[in-house]
Short mmCIF file of C-alpha atoms and ligand atoms in Angstrom, two decimals:
data_model
loop_
_atom_site.label_atom_id
_atom_site.label_comp_id
_atom_site.label_asym_id
_atom_site.label_seq_id
_atom_site.Cartn_x
_atom_site.Cartn_y
_atom_site.Cartn_z
CA UNK A 1 0.00 0.00 0.00
CA UNK A 2 1.37 3.40 -0.90
CA UNK A 3 0.98 5.76 1.97
CA UNK A 4 2.82 8.79 3.26
CA UNK A 5 5.47 10.76 1.42
CA UNK A 6 9.24 10.62 1.20
CA UNK A 7 11.61 12.82 -0.77
CA UNK A 8 15.23 12.81 -1.86
CA UNK A 9 17.38 15.84 -2.72
CA UNK A 10 20.09 15.99 -5.37
CA UNK A 11 22.27 19.00 -6.12
CA UNK A 12 24.25 20.11 -9.16
CA UNK A 13 25.83 23.45 -10.07
CA UNK A 14 22.72 24.72 -11.73
CA UNK A 15 19.79 23.25 -9.90
CA UNK A 16 18.46 21.30 -6.98
CA UNK A 17 16.35 18.31 -7.83
CA UNK A 18 13.77 17.06 -5.37
CA UNK A 19 12.20 13.64 -6.07
CA UNK A 20 8.87 12.85 -4.48
CA UNK A 21 7.71 9.35 -3.59
CA UNK A 22 4.18 8.69 -2.35
CA UNK A 23 1.28 11.01 -1.71
CA UNK A 24 0.96 14.71 -1.01
CA UNK A 25 -2.27 15.21 0.84
CA UNK A 26 -3.38 17.10 3.91
CA UNK A 27 -1.61 14.58 6.16
CA UNK A 28 1.78 14.79 4.50
CA UNK A 29 1.50 18.43 3.43
CA UNK A 30 3.09 20.09 6.46
CA UNK A 31 6.28 18.02 6.15
CA UNK A 32 6.31 18.56 2.42
CA UNK A 33 5.87 22.32 2.77
CA UNK A 34 8.65 22.59 5.37
CA UNK A 35 11.02 20.55 3.23
CA UNK A 36 10.25 22.34 -0.03
CA UNK A 37 10.36 25.87 1.38
CA UNK A 38 13.62 25.13 3.15
CA UNK A 39 15.20 23.88 -0.06
CA UNK A 40 14.01 26.98 -1.88
CA UNK A 41 15.15 29.44 0.78
CA UNK A 42 18.51 27.80 1.49
CA UNK A 43 19.61 26.91 -2.00
CA UNK A 44 18.21 29.87 -3.94
CA UNK A 45 18.62 27.82 -7.12
CA UNK A 46 16.45 26.56 -9.94
CA UNK A 47 14.31 23.75 -8.63
CA UNK A 48 13.43 20.54 -10.45
CA UNK A 49 10.68 18.52 -8.87
CA UNK A 50 10.64 14.94 -10.12
CA UNK A 51 7.12 13.54 -9.79
CA UNK A 52 7.77 10.12 -11.32
CA UNK A 53 6.79 8.36 -8.13
CA UNK A 54 4.27 10.88 -6.92
CA UNK A 55 1.02 8.93 -6.91
CA UNK A 56 -1.38 11.44 -5.52
CA UNK A 57 -1.74 15.15 -5.01
CA UNK A 58 -4.66 17.46 -4.34
CA UNK A 59 -5.16 21.19 -3.86
CA UNK A 60 -3.25 21.14 -0.59
CA UNK A 61 -0.16 20.05 -2.49
CA UNK A 62 -0.79 22.30 -5.48
CA UNK A 63 -1.02 25.25 -3.09
CA UNK A 64 2.42 24.37 -1.74
CA UNK A 65 3.85 24.25 -5.25
CA UNK A 66 2.39 27.71 -5.87
CA UNK A 67 3.85 28.99 -2.60
CA UNK A 68 7.27 27.62 -3.55
CA UNK A 69 6.99 29.24 -6.96
CA UNK A 70 6.36 32.64 -5.38
CA UNK A 71 9.49 32.14 -3.29
CA UNK A 72 11.80 31.08 -6.13
CA UNK A 73 10.62 34.04 -8.17
CA UNK A 74 11.98 36.33 -5.46
CA UNK A 75 15.38 34.90 -6.30
CA UNK A 76 14.73 35.08 -10.05
CA UNK A 77 14.76 31.30 -10.34
CA UNK A 78 12.24 28.87 -11.75
CA UNK A 79 10.54 25.59 -10.91
CA UNK A 80 10.45 22.74 -13.43
CA UNK A 81 8.12 19.81 -12.85
CA UNK A 82 9.08 16.54 -14.54
CA UNK A 83 7.59 13.09 -15.06
CA UNK A 84 4.06 13.92 -13.94
CA UNK A 85 1.61 11.06 -14.08
CA UNK A 86 -1.45 11.68 -16.22
CA UNK A 87 -3.88 12.03 -13.33
CA UNK A 88 -1.62 14.62 -11.73
CA UNK A 89 -0.93 16.55 -14.92
CA UNK A 90 -4.69 16.74 -15.35
CA UNK A 91 -5.00 18.66 -12.08
CA UNK A 92 -2.48 21.23 -13.31
CA UNK A 93 -4.45 21.65 -16.51
CA UNK A 94 -7.80 21.93 -14.70
CA UNK A 95 -6.49 24.63 -12.38
CA UNK A 96 -4.55 26.49 -15.07
CA UNK A 97 -1.36 25.90 -13.12
CA UNK A 98 0.15 24.21 -16.19
CA UNK A 99 0.67 27.74 -17.50
CA UNK A 100 2.35 28.93 -14.32
CA UNK A 101 4.89 26.11 -13.96
CA UNK A 102 7.32 24.71 -16.48
CA UNK A 103 6.10 21.16 -16.96
CA UNK A 104 8.33 18.74 -18.83
CA UNK B 1 -24.61 -4.68 -8.80
CA UNK B 2 -28.37 -4.70 -9.49
CA UNK B 3 -30.78 -1.82 -9.74
CA UNK B 4 -31.14 -1.26 -6.05
CA UNK B 5 -29.21 1.37 -4.26
CA UNK B 6 -26.54 0.21 -1.84
CA UNK B 7 -25.43 2.52 0.90
CA UNK B 8 -21.97 2.46 2.44
CA UNK B 9 -21.17 4.80 5.30
CA UNK B 10 -17.80 5.87 6.58
CA UNK B 11 -17.39 7.91 9.76
CA UNK B 12 -14.00 9.57 10.20
CA UNK B 13 -12.47 11.77 12.90
CA UNK B 14 -11.54 15.34 11.96
CA UNK B 15 -7.91 14.33 11.54
CA UNK B 16 -5.61 14.54 8.55
CA UNK B 17 -4.30 11.00 8.93
CA UNK B 18 -7.67 9.45 8.12
CA UNK B 19 -8.37 11.25 4.85
CA UNK B 20 -6.49 8.50 3.03
CA UNK B 21 -9.01 5.99 4.40
CA UNK B 22 -11.74 7.83 2.49
CA UNK B 23 -9.60 7.49 -0.62
CA UNK B 24 -9.24 3.76 -0.07
CA UNK B 25 -12.97 3.24 0.31
CA UNK B 26 -13.53 5.35 -2.78
CA UNK B 27 -11.08 3.23 -4.76
CA UNK B 28 -12.73 0.03 -3.66
CA UNK B 29 -16.25 1.15 -4.49
CA UNK B 30 -15.35 2.77 -7.81
CA UNK B 31 -13.46 -0.36 -8.75
CA UNK B 32 -16.47 -2.56 -8.03
CA UNK B 33 -18.71 -0.21 -9.99
CA UNK B 34 -16.53 -0.50 -13.05
CA UNK B 35 -15.12 3.01 -13.29
CA UNK B 36 -11.93 3.16 -15.36
CA UNK B 37 -8.63 3.77 -13.61
CA UNK B 38 -8.39 7.43 -14.61
CA UNK B 39 -11.86 8.22 -13.36
CA UNK B 40 -11.18 6.45 -10.08
CA UNK B 41 -8.21 8.75 -9.53
CA UNK B 42 -10.41 11.76 -10.28
CA UNK B 43 -13.12 10.73 -7.83
CA UNK B 44 -10.49 10.06 -5.16
CA UNK B 45 -9.15 13.59 -5.54
CA UNK B 46 -12.59 15.18 -5.37
CA UNK B 47 -13.59 13.25 -2.26
CA UNK B 48 -10.26 13.95 -0.66
CA UNK B 49 -10.62 17.69 -1.29
CA UNK B 50 -13.80 17.76 0.74
CA UNK B 51 -12.34 15.68 3.56
CA UNK B 52 -9.25 17.88 3.72
CA UNK B 53 -11.37 20.98 3.93
CA UNK B 54 -13.54 19.49 6.68
CA UNK B 55 -10.47 18.43 8.63
CA UNK B 56 -8.92 21.88 8.27
CA UNK B 57 -12.09 23.53 9.56
CA UNK B 58 -12.83 20.96 12.26
CA UNK B 59 -15.70 21.23 14.70
CA UNK B 60 -16.24 22.18 18.31
CA UNK B 61 -19.43 20.22 18.45
CA UNK B 62 -18.58 16.89 16.86
CA UNK B 63 -15.54 14.60 16.80
CA UNK B 64 -16.30 13.21 13.38
CA UNK B 65 -17.97 13.57 10.01
CA UNK B 66 -19.79 11.02 7.92
CA UNK B 67 -19.41 10.16 4.25
CA UNK B 68 -22.34 8.35 2.67
CA UNK B 69 -21.62 6.53 -0.58
CA UNK B 70 -24.77 5.70 -2.52
CA UNK B 71 -24.06 3.09 -5.14
CA UNK B 72 -26.44 2.37 -7.97
CA UNK B 73 -25.95 0.61 -11.29
CA UNK B 74 -24.02 3.44 -12.88
CA UNK B 75 -23.86 6.36 -10.46
CA UNK B 76 -21.80 6.93 -7.35
CA UNK B 77 -23.27 9.66 -5.19
CA UNK B 78 -21.27 10.89 -2.22
CA UNK B 79 -22.84 12.92 0.57
CA UNK B 80 -21.10 14.51 3.54
CA UNK B 81 -22.83 14.93 6.88
CA UNK B 82 -21.96 16.11 10.35
CA UNK B 83 -23.87 16.66 13.57
CA UNK B 84 -22.35 20.12 13.62
CA UNK B 85 -24.93 22.13 11.71
CA UNK B 86 -22.57 25.10 11.50
CA UNK B 87 -20.65 23.18 8.82
CA UNK B 88 -22.50 24.39 5.79
CA UNK B 89 -20.81 26.44 3.09
CA UNK B 90 -17.39 25.01 3.79
CA UNK B 91 -15.72 26.33 0.66
CA UNK B 92 -15.38 30.00 -0.14
CA UNK B 93 -14.47 31.20 -3.58
CA UNK B 94 -11.45 33.20 -2.52
CA UNK B 95 -9.20 30.91 -0.51
CA UNK B 96 -10.53 27.68 -1.89
CA UNK B 97 -10.36 28.53 -5.55
CA UNK B 98 -8.21 25.55 -6.37
CA UNK B 99 -10.28 23.03 -4.44
CA UNK B 100 -13.67 24.15 -5.79
CA UNK B 101 -12.28 24.28 -9.29
CA UNK B 102 -10.94 20.74 -9.01
CA UNK B 103 -14.12 19.31 -7.50
CA UNK B 104 -16.34 20.89 -10.14
CA UNK B 105 -14.08 19.76 -12.94
CA UNK B 106 -13.74 16.17 -11.78
CA UNK B 107 -17.28 15.33 -10.68
CA UNK B 108 -20.43 15.28 -12.78
CA UNK B 109 -22.72 16.94 -10.30
CA UNK B 110 -21.75 18.96 -7.25
CA UNK B 111 -24.11 20.51 -4.74
CA UNK B 112 -22.35 22.96 -2.43
CA UNK B 113 -24.09 25.07 0.22
CA UNK B 114 -27.24 22.98 0.16
CA UNK B 115 -30.45 23.88 1.88
CA UNK B 116 -30.61 20.28 3.06
CA UNK B 117 -29.28 18.92 6.28
CA UNK B 118 -26.14 17.52 4.71
CA UNK B 119 -22.98 19.51 4.05
CA UNK B 120 -22.59 18.80 0.38
CA UNK B 121 -23.10 16.08 -2.18
CA UNK B 122 -21.53 15.15 -5.46
CA UNK B 123 -21.89 12.37 -7.96
CA UNK B 124 -20.12 10.63 -10.81
CA UNK B 125 -21.59 8.52 -13.60
CA UNK B 126 -19.90 5.36 -14.90
CA UNK B 127 -19.28 5.94 -18.61
CA UNK B 128 -19.58 3.31 -21.27
CA UNK B 129 -21.25 0.83 -18.97
CA UNK B 130 -23.43 -1.31 -21.15
CA UNK C 1 -1.39 9.02 16.71
CA UNK C 2 -1.59 10.30 20.28
CA UNK C 3 -2.98 8.66 23.37
CA UNK C 4 -6.60 9.41 22.61
CA UNK C 5 -8.82 6.88 21.06
CA UNK C 6 -9.94 7.52 17.49
CA UNK C 7 -13.07 5.86 16.23
CA UNK C 8 -13.68 5.00 12.60
CA UNK C 9 -16.97 3.46 11.57
CA UNK C 10 -17.82 1.59 8.42
CA UNK C 11 -21.37 0.56 7.57
CA UNK C 12 -21.69 -2.08 4.86
CA UNK C 13 -24.64 -3.83 3.20
CA UNK C 14 -24.99 -7.59 3.73
CA UNK C 15 -23.43 -8.25 0.33
CA UNK C 16 -20.36 -10.21 -0.64
CA UNK C 17 -19.04 -7.51 -2.96
CA UNK C 18 -18.41 -5.07 -0.12
CA UNK C 19 -16.35 -7.32 2.13
CA UNK C 20 -13.25 -6.16 0.28
CA UNK C 21 -14.03 -2.58 1.34
CA UNK C 22 -13.63 -3.69 4.96
CA UNK C 23 -10.25 -5.12 4.01
CA UNK C 24 -9.20 -1.84 2.42
CA UNK C 25 -10.15 0.19 5.48
CA UNK C 26 -8.32 -2.33 7.65
CA UNK C 27 -5.19 -2.00 5.51
CA UNK C 28 -5.27 1.75 5.70
CA UNK C 29 -5.72 1.92 9.45
CA UNK C 30 -3.18 -0.81 10.24
CA UNK C 31 -0.73 0.91 7.97
CA UNK C 32 -1.13 4.21 9.79
CA UNK C 33 -0.78 2.49 13.14
CA UNK C 34 2.55 1.00 12.15
CA UNK C 35 1.68 -2.69 11.98
CA UNK C 36 4.15 -4.66 9.87
CA UNK C 37 3.05 -5.98 6.49
CA UNK C 38 2.57 -9.56 7.66
CA UNK C 39 0.38 -8.55 10.58
CA UNK C 40 -1.71 -6.31 8.33
CA UNK C 41 -2.47 -9.33 6.15
CA UNK C 42 -3.45 -11.31 9.24
CA UNK C 43 -5.81 -8.66 10.54
CA UNK C 44 -7.38 -8.33 7.08
CA UNK C 45 -8.13 -12.05 7.03
CA UNK C 46 -9.64 -12.05 10.52
CA UNK C 47 -11.88 -9.06 9.79
CA UNK C 48 -12.87 -10.52 6.47
CA UNK C 49 -13.84 -13.84 8.09
CA UNK C 50 -16.36 -12.07 10.26
CA UNK C 51 -17.76 -10.00 7.39
CA UNK C 52 -18.10 -13.09 5.21
CA UNK C 53 -19.96 -14.90 7.93
CA UNK C 54 -22.30 -11.96 8.52
CA UNK C 55 -22.97 -11.68 4.80
CA UNK C 56 -23.67 -15.40 4.52
CA UNK C 57 -26.17 -15.21 7.39
CA UNK C 58 -27.74 -11.92 6.38
CA UNK C 59 -30.64 -10.31 8.21
CA UNK C 60 -34.36 -9.91 7.74
CA UNK C 61 -34.41 -6.88 9.97
CA UNK C 62 -31.48 -4.77 8.81
CA UNK C 63 -29.89 -3.95 5.46
CA UNK C 64 -26.45 -3.46 6.91
CA UNK C 65 -23.93 -4.11 9.64
CA UNK C 66 -21.46 -1.76 11.24
CA UNK C 67 -17.75 -2.21 11.88
CA UNK C 68 -16.25 0.07 14.53
CA UNK C 69 -12.48 0.43 14.47
CA UNK C 70 -11.09 1.84 17.74
CA UNK C 71 -7.58 3.09 17.23
CA UNK C 72 -5.27 3.85 20.12
CA UNK C 73 -1.49 4.23 20.31
CA UNK C 74 -0.78 0.52 19.92
CA UNK C 75 -4.07 -1.39 19.80
CA UNK C 76 -6.62 -1.79 17.07
CA UNK C 77 -9.94 -3.00 18.41
CA UNK C 78 -12.65 -3.99 15.97
CA UNK C 79 -16.27 -4.35 17.01
CA UNK C 80 -19.18 -5.55 14.89
CA UNK C 81 -22.71 -4.28 15.43
CA UNK C 82 -26.09 -4.64 13.82
CA UNK C 83 -29.60 -3.46 14.59
CA UNK C 84 -30.67 -7.07 14.21
CA UNK C 85 -30.28 -8.37 17.76
CA UNK C 86 -30.75 -11.95 16.57
CA UNK C 87 -27.20 -11.79 15.20
CA UNK C 88 -25.34 -12.98 18.25
CA UNK C 89 -23.36 -16.23 18.24
CA UNK C 90 -22.72 -16.10 14.52
CA UNK C 91 -20.07 -18.82 14.46
CA UNK C 92 -20.73 -22.39 15.47
CA UNK C 93 -17.93 -24.80 16.18
CA UNK C 94 -19.01 -27.41 13.69
CA UNK C 95 -19.45 -25.70 10.35
CA UNK C 96 -17.22 -22.76 11.08
CA UNK C 97 -14.22 -24.62 12.42
CA UNK C 98 -11.84 -23.11 9.91
CA UNK C 99 -13.05 -19.55 10.38
CA UNK C 100 -12.99 -19.59 14.20
CA UNK C 101 -9.63 -21.25 14.18
CA UNK C 102 -8.21 -18.61 11.88
CA UNK C 103 -9.66 -15.68 13.79
CA UNK C 104 -8.40 -16.95 17.15
CA UNK C 105 -4.96 -17.65 15.75
CA UNK C 106 -4.53 -14.31 14.01
CA UNK C 107 -5.95 -11.88 16.56
CA UNK C 108 -4.73 -11.20 20.10
CA UNK C 109 -8.11 -11.06 21.77
CA UNK C 110 -11.40 -12.32 20.43
CA UNK C 111 -14.75 -12.04 22.13
CA UNK C 112 -17.41 -14.20 20.50
CA UNK C 113 -20.98 -14.60 21.77
CA UNK C 114 -20.80 -11.54 23.99
CA UNK C 115 -23.38 -10.57 26.55
CA UNK C 116 -23.04 -7.03 25.25
CA UNK C 117 -25.09 -5.42 22.57
CA UNK C 118 -22.49 -5.89 19.89
CA UNK C 119 -22.01 -9.05 17.85
CA UNK C 120 -18.35 -9.65 18.57
CA UNK C 121 -15.11 -7.81 19.10
CA UNK C 122 -11.46 -8.56 18.54
CA UNK C 123 -8.21 -6.70 18.91
CA UNK C 124 -4.61 -6.69 17.79
CA UNK C 125 -1.59 -5.07 19.44
CA UNK C 126 1.17 -3.34 17.48
CA UNK C 127 4.40 -5.18 18.36
CA UNK C 128 7.77 -3.51 18.78
CA UNK C 129 6.32 -0.05 18.78
CA UNK C 130 8.68 2.05 20.89
CA UNK D 1 -5.80 -2.16 -6.86
CA UNK D 2 -6.02 -5.90 -6.84
CA UNK D 3 -9.60 -6.98 -6.83
CA UNK D 4 -11.55 -9.98 -8.04
CA UNK D 5 -10.11 -13.24 -9.22
CA UNK D 6 -9.05 -14.65 -12.55
CA UNK D 7 -7.64 -18.07 -13.39
CA UNK D 8 -5.90 -19.79 -16.29
CA UNK D 9 -5.86 -23.52 -17.03
CA UNK D 10 -2.99 -25.47 -18.54
CA UNK D 11 -3.00 -29.16 -19.39
CA UNK D 12 -0.31 -31.77 -19.80
CA UNK D 13 -0.47 -35.57 -19.96
CA UNK D 14 -0.13 -35.98 -16.25
CA UNK D 15 -1.81 -33.05 -14.66
CA UNK D 16 -3.96 -29.97 -15.02
CA UNK D 17 -2.47 -26.76 -13.69
CA UNK D 18 -4.73 -23.95 -12.56
CA UNK D 19 -3.10 -20.56 -11.89
CA UNK D 20 -4.93 -18.11 -9.67
CA UNK D 21 -4.59 -14.34 -9.94
CA UNK D 22 -6.19 -12.05 -7.38
CA UNK D 23 -8.31 -12.74 -4.34
CA UNK D 24 -10.45 -15.66 -3.25
CA UNK D 25 -13.00 -14.29 -0.82
CA UNK D 26 -16.73 -14.64 -0.34
CA UNK D 27 -17.36 -12.46 -3.41
CA UNK D 28 -15.24 -14.46 -5.82
CA UNK D 29 -15.76 -17.85 -4.15
CA UNK D 30 -18.77 -19.03 -6.13
CA UNK D 31 -17.01 -18.56 -9.47
CA UNK D 32 -13.89 -20.12 -8.07
CA UNK D 33 -15.77 -23.12 -6.75
CA UNK D 34 -17.59 -23.68 -10.03
CA UNK D 35 -14.39 -23.46 -11.99
CA UNK D 36 -12.33 -25.69 -9.71
CA UNK D 37 -14.97 -28.39 -9.27
CA UNK D 38 -15.56 -28.48 -13.00
CA UNK D 39 -11.86 -28.95 -13.69
CA UNK D 40 -11.69 -31.74 -11.12
CA UNK D 41 -14.78 -33.54 -12.34
CA UNK D 42 -14.08 -33.22 -16.07
CA UNK D 43 -10.35 -33.86 -16.11
CA UNK D 44 -10.09 -36.47 -13.38
CA UNK D 45 -6.33 -35.78 -13.24
CA UNK D 46 -3.78 -34.64 -10.70
CA UNK D 47 -4.31 -30.97 -10.02
CA UNK D 48 -1.61 -28.36 -9.55
CA UNK D 49 -2.83 -25.05 -8.19
CA UNK D 50 -0.32 -22.27 -8.75
CA UNK D 51 -0.82 -19.57 -6.10
CA UNK D 52 2.03 -17.27 -7.14
CA UNK D 53 -0.36 -14.44 -7.87
CA UNK D 54 -2.97 -15.32 -5.28
CA UNK D 55 -2.90 -12.33 -2.95
CA UNK D 56 -5.63 -13.20 -0.54
CA UNK D 57 -7.62 -16.15 0.66
CA UNK D 58 -9.74 -16.82 3.72
CA UNK D 59 -11.75 -19.75 5.08
CA UNK D 60 -14.24 -19.52 2.24
CA UNK D 61 -11.45 -20.32 -0.19
CA UNK D 62 -9.80 -22.92 2.02
CA UNK D 63 -13.13 -24.71 2.29
CA UNK D 64 -13.28 -24.89 -1.51
CA UNK D 65 -9.78 -26.37 -1.66
CA UNK D 66 -10.89 -29.00 0.85
CA UNK D 67 -13.99 -29.72 -1.19
CA UNK D 68 -11.88 -30.14 -4.32
CA UNK D 69 -9.53 -32.45 -2.47
CA UNK D 70 -12.41 -34.71 -1.47
CA UNK D 71 -13.42 -34.86 -5.12
CA UNK D 72 -9.98 -35.68 -6.53
CA UNK D 73 -9.55 -38.42 -3.93
CA UNK D 74 -12.60 -40.14 -5.40
CA UNK D 75 -10.56 -40.47 -8.59
CA UNK D 76 -7.40 -41.45 -6.68
CA UNK D 77 -5.65 -38.25 -7.69
CA UNK D 78 -3.97 -35.54 -5.64
CA UNK D 79 -3.80 -31.76 -5.36
CA UNK D 80 -0.45 -29.96 -5.22
CA UNK D 81 -0.33 -26.32 -4.17
CA UNK D 82 2.68 -24.33 -5.39
CA UNK D 83 4.19 -20.88 -4.86
CA UNK D 84 2.10 -19.92 -1.85
CA UNK D 85 2.82 -16.49 -0.41
CA UNK D 86 3.84 -16.47 3.23
CA UNK D 87 0.59 -15.00 4.52
CA UNK D 88 -1.37 -17.67 2.68
CA UNK D 89 0.89 -20.54 3.70
CA UNK D 90 0.39 -19.36 7.27
CA UNK D 91 -3.35 -19.99 6.98
CA UNK D 92 -2.73 -23.58 5.89
CA UNK D 93 -0.45 -24.10 8.88
CA UNK D 94 -2.89 -22.52 11.33
CA UNK D 95 -5.74 -24.70 10.15
CA UNK D 96 -3.65 -27.88 9.86
CA UNK D 97 -4.48 -28.04 6.17
CA UNK D 98 -0.76 -28.03 5.37
CA UNK D 99 -0.85 -31.71 6.35
CA UNK D 100 -3.80 -32.47 4.10
CA UNK D 101 -2.49 -30.89 0.90
CA UNK D 102 0.84 -31.36 -0.83
CA UNK D 103 2.40 -27.91 -0.60
CA UNK D 104 5.52 -27.19 -2.61
N1 ADP E 1 -5.14 29.19 -11.48
C1 ADP E 1 -4.22 29.70 -10.62
N2 ADP E 1 -3.08 30.20 -11.11
C2 ADP E 1 -2.15 30.68 -10.27
N3 ADP E 1 -2.25 30.70 -8.93
C3 ADP E 1 -3.38 30.23 -8.41
C4 ADP E 1 -4.42 29.68 -9.19
N4 ADP E 1 -5.43 29.28 -8.37
C5 ADP E 1 -5.00 29.53 -7.13
N5 ADP E 1 -3.78 30.10 -7.13
C6 ADP E 1 -2.99 30.48 -5.98
O1 ADP E 1 -2.57 29.24 -5.35
C7 ADP E 1 -2.43 29.45 -3.95
C8 ADP E 1 -3.11 28.36 -3.19
O2 ADP E 1 -4.47 28.32 -3.57
P1 ADP E 1 -5.57 27.66 -2.67
O3 ADP E 1 -5.18 26.26 -2.36
O4 ADP E 1 -6.87 27.89 -3.31
O5 ADP E 1 -5.51 28.59 -1.38
P2 ADP E 1 -5.06 28.22 0.11
O6 ADP E 1 -3.80 27.43 0.03
O7 ADP E 1 -4.90 29.61 0.71
O8 ADP E 1 -6.24 27.48 0.67
C9 ADP E 1 -3.02 30.83 -3.64
O9 ADP E 1 -1.94 31.71 -3.42
C10 ADP E 1 -3.77 31.21 -4.93
O10 ADP E 1 -3.73 32.58 -5.17
N1 ADP E 2 -8.14 -28.99 9.90
C1 ADP E 2 -8.90 -29.53 8.94
N2 ADP E 2 -8.43 -30.53 8.22
C2 ADP E 2 -9.16 -31.10 7.24
N3 ADP E 2 -10.39 -30.66 6.89
C3 ADP E 2 -10.91 -29.65 7.58
C4 ADP E 2 -10.22 -29.02 8.63
N4 ADP E 2 -11.02 -28.01 9.12
C5 ADP E 2 -12.13 -28.04 8.40
N5 ADP E 2 -12.09 -29.01 7.47
C6 ADP E 2 -13.12 -29.32 6.46
O1 ADP E 2 -13.10 -28.25 5.52
C7 ADP E 2 -14.40 -28.06 4.98
C8 ADP E 2 -14.78 -26.60 5.04
O2 ADP E 2 -14.70 -26.16 6.36
P1 ADP E 2 -15.49 -24.87 6.84
O3 ADP E 2 -15.11 -23.72 6.00
O4 ADP E 2 -15.25 -24.74 8.30
O5 ADP E 2 -16.99 -25.33 6.62
P2 ADP E 2 -18.10 -24.75 5.64
O6 ADP E 2 -17.46 -24.54 4.28
O7 ADP E 2 -19.12 -25.85 5.64
O8 ADP E 2 -18.56 -23.48 6.31
C9 ADP E 2 -15.34 -28.94 5.79
O9 ADP E 2 -15.67 -30.06 5.00
C10 ADP E 2 -14.54 -29.37 7.01
O10 ADP E 2 -14.87 -30.65 7.45
#
């Protein structure tokens, strides 16, 4: 059973890549928010979020992505989302957030 | 599953850790009803949005809220109830733009701010079910 | 999950197709409570045995039965209820040898044929939970 | 999500092999019973039941195995169960049925 959320961080010269495994929902959102905002504020780099193993997200999680985006923009950086599953990409399209993020 | 309406009820505490249980029940029922995999994911998100909102509001009156799943041949109807009658228009267009947008887009019928004694209801039709 | 007791209720029709929903809820709760994978499978079987038996008996009085999951720090207690008070000693040692045997072996405490107003209850302790 | 039960049948000169995929519970048991008893009664051969992809079984299913065993014994044949997952093997041990079936 997939449950909870874990993430790994990888750094290069040009970006930080965060890979998500599991579910971002209201239960896991506080941890996720803390982790993501810390990465953004500490690294001040372009951020790649790998969603290959992200199985579930809802508006709680999307709101955190938007919050992170506002932060990176303060540092003139961007967020790239990669490997989104179809059901998750659909949520970005529905909410118009596919035009706000770079989705690859 | 016959023509008759089956009713499944799930009562959950106002706590974030149990929202995933609502998703599990949703998966199981949608699966049995013959929804395709993509639609099942959609319904899970919609139901989860409502649970998350309820949990984030909470209640001083009641420890828990109830989800009623009404299953018929080709429609899943989901109704939310709580003893706490102050839980009524739980979404507001400003802060909850994303959530309302998602729920309306993913479900076939959504009744927010009802005049009934439930909090809200929404339903989804099984497509291509001959 | 704190010291307080959380209560989750699931109401299911007396129909074979919904027994798997009880298993899903069981998985989700056991998972959250930190049971290991093997124990989760065991608890699913035990809970399913009771549901199957209830479904095979059925009721003339009630459409449904209720499963109450009481979650505390390290114990899951599961209680079965139904409006139909004739549902009492649902297992009998002859025909249901396998089922009773399995339930007793897999759960830590089992109360069959209670003098209380529920049908039966059983519980499982989370091991090695520091 | 694993749900329901499906089975495939394979025949050689000496045995019939039935492979189970999914769950045997009260919902799927009637189909399972019909299928298994038909195989036993029609083929009158040794029966191998491959449980590699059997994820769940409870007493309803075990009872059907026992019923099938009684049938094959009428024809002087046996049932061999292979590739049982640990949680399922455990049920055979608990009920003493591990001594009644040949489990490989
Ligand atoms: N379509 C959109 N495009 C860009 N930003 C949006 C869109 N919809 C909502 N937002 C922003 O996303 C953030 C989170 O939205 P939402 O989840 O509705 O609010 P909250 O997290 O406050 O409950 C808010 O800052 C909101 O302004
Ligand atoms: N330990 C055992 N060893 C061999 N056969 C058993 C054992 N326990 C039960 N049985 C047999 O398995 C069959 C199914 O058992 P059970 O599921 O308890 O009954 P039923 O299917 O009639 O409800 C019965 O024929 C019973 O005699």
